[in-house]
C-alpha positions as CSV (number, residue, x, y, z in Angstrom):
1,M,0.0,-0.1,-0.2
2,K,1.4,3.6,-1.0
3,H,1.3,5.8,1.3
4,N,1.1,9.9,0.5
5,T,3.9,12.0,2.1
6,D,2.3,14.9,1.0
7,T,-0.1,15.4,4.1
8,L,3.1,15.2,6.3
9,Y,5.1,17.0,4.6
10,S,2.5,20.1,4.9
11,S,0.9,19.5,8.4
12,I,5.4,20.0,8.9
13,V,5.6,23.3,6.9
14,G,1.9,25.2,7.5
15,G,3.0,24.4,11.4
16,G,6.3,25.8,11.5
17,T,4.8,28.5,9.6
18,V,2.1,29.1,12.2
19,V,5.0,28.8,15.2
20,T,7.6,31.2,13.7
21,S,4.3,33.6,12.6
22,Y,3.8,33.6,15.7
23,L,7.1,33.9,17.8
24,L,8.2,36.8,15.4
25,G,4.6,39.0,15.6
26,G,3.9,38.2,12.4
27,F,4.8,38.3,8.8
28,D,4.4,42.3,7.6
29,Q,6.2,44.3,6.1
30,L,8.6,45.6,8.3
31,I,9.7,41.6,9.4
32,L,9.8,40.7,5.3
33,A,12.0,44.2,4.9
34,Y,14.2,42.8,7.9
35,F,14.9,39.3,5.8
36,V,16.0,41.3,3.3
37,L,18.9,43.4,4.2
38,M,19.1,40.0,6.2
39,A,20.0,37.9,3.7
40,S,22.1,41.0,1.3
41,D,23.9,41.6,3.8
42,Y,25.0,38.0,4.0
43,L,25.1,37.4,0.6
44,T,27.5,40.4,0.2
45,G,29.5,39.5,2.7
46,I,30.1,36.6,1.2
47,L,31.1,38.7,-2.1
48,S,33.2,40.9,-0.7
49,G,35.3,37.7,1.0
50,F,35.9,36.2,-2.7
51,Y,36.5,39.3,-3.7
52,T,39.3,40.5,-0.9
53,K,40.3,36.2,-1.0
54,S,39.4,36.3,2.1
55,I,36.4,34.2,2.3
56,S,36.2,31.1,5.0
57,S,33.3,28.0,5.6
58,K,34.3,29.3,9.2
59,T,33.4,32.6,9.2
60,A,30.3,32.3,6.8
61,A,29.0,29.7,9.4
62,K,29.7,32.3,12.6
63,G,27.8,34.5,10.2
64,L,24.7,32.7,10.2
65,L,24.8,31.7,14.0
66,K,25.0,36.2,14.5
67,K,22.1,36.0,12.1
68,G,20.7,33.5,14.2
69,A,20.7,35.3,17.7
70,M,19.3,38.3,16.0
71,I,16.4,36.3,15.1
72,V,16.0,35.5,18.8
73,L,16.8,39.4,20.2
74,V,13.2,40.3,17.8
75,I,11.5,36.6,18.8
76,V,12.6,37.4,22.6
77,A,11.2,41.6,22.0
78,N,7.9,40.7,21.0
79,Q,7.5,38.7,23.4
80,L,8.2,40.8,25.7
81,D,6.0,43.0,23.7
82,I,3.7,40.3,24.1
83,V,3.5,40.0,27.9
84,T,3.2,44.0,28.7
85,G,0.4,44.7,26.3
86,S,2.3,47.3,24.7
87,G,1.0,46.2,22.1
88,D,4.4,45.8,19.0
89,V,6.9,48.2,20.8
90,A,9.6,46.4,21.7
91,R,8.9,44.0,18.8
92,N,9.8,46.9,16.0
93,G,11.9,49.0,17.6
94,M,14.3,46.1,17.8
95,I,13.3,45.0,13.8
96,M,14.3,48.5,12.9
97,F,18.6,49.0,15.1
98,L,18.4,45.2,13.4
99,I,17.4,47.0,9.9
100,G,20.2,49.6,11.1
101,L,22.5,47.0,11.6
102,E,22.4,44.5,8.4
103,G,22.5,48.1,5.7
104,I,25.1,49.3,8.0
105,S,27.2,45.4,7.4
106,I,26.0,46.4,3.9
107,F,27.7,49.2,2.9
108,E,30.7,48.0,4.6
109,N,31.1,44.9,2.7
110,L,30.8,47.1,-0.7
111,G,33.0,49.4,0.7
112,K,35.3,46.5,1.4
113,M,34.7,45.9,-2.4
114,G,35.8,49.3,-3.8
115,V,31.8,50.1,-4.6
116,K,30.5,53.8,-3.8
117,V,27.0,54.3,-1.6
118,P,25.4,57.6,-1.0
119,T,26.0,59.1,1.6
120,F,21.7,59.6,2.4
121,L,21.5,56.0,2.7
122,S,24.2,55.1,5.3
123,Q,22.3,58.0,7.9
124,A,18.8,56.7,7.1
125,F,20.6,53.0,8.0
126,S,22.8,55.4,11.2
127,Q,19.7,56.6,11.8
128,L,17.5,53.7,12.1
129,K,20.4,52.3,14.0
130,D,20.2,54.9,16.4
131,K,16.0,54.9,16.7
132,G,16.7,51.1,18.4
133,D,19.3,51.9,20.4
134,G,16.6,54.4,22.3
135,K,18.9,57.8,20.9
């Protein structure tokens, strides 16, 4: 008798998506922007490593661990919002802070490759970082 694994696969993917969505406070434009910037930072880091001939799997793995830790910060901030009943204040502040960090890191990676970056973009990411920093 042939078993259909589509139901199991759908259950695992669907359940994982629901749990992730709950932990992160939902999938809105802010979290989507953060994930895009996070992926862009990782990609530019790899490209920068190739460009400077300093790429290593150990450094790439550390980068992924760092990204995972940053996602944990968003989860903690979201849970803090749930416990305090303050809406999305801590979550959104944390995500904006992390977006600022990712943007700055992207520009640093591009700078290592000799790519010029407009000043207004650097300033915008610095302001986001500062807003999430509580300044």
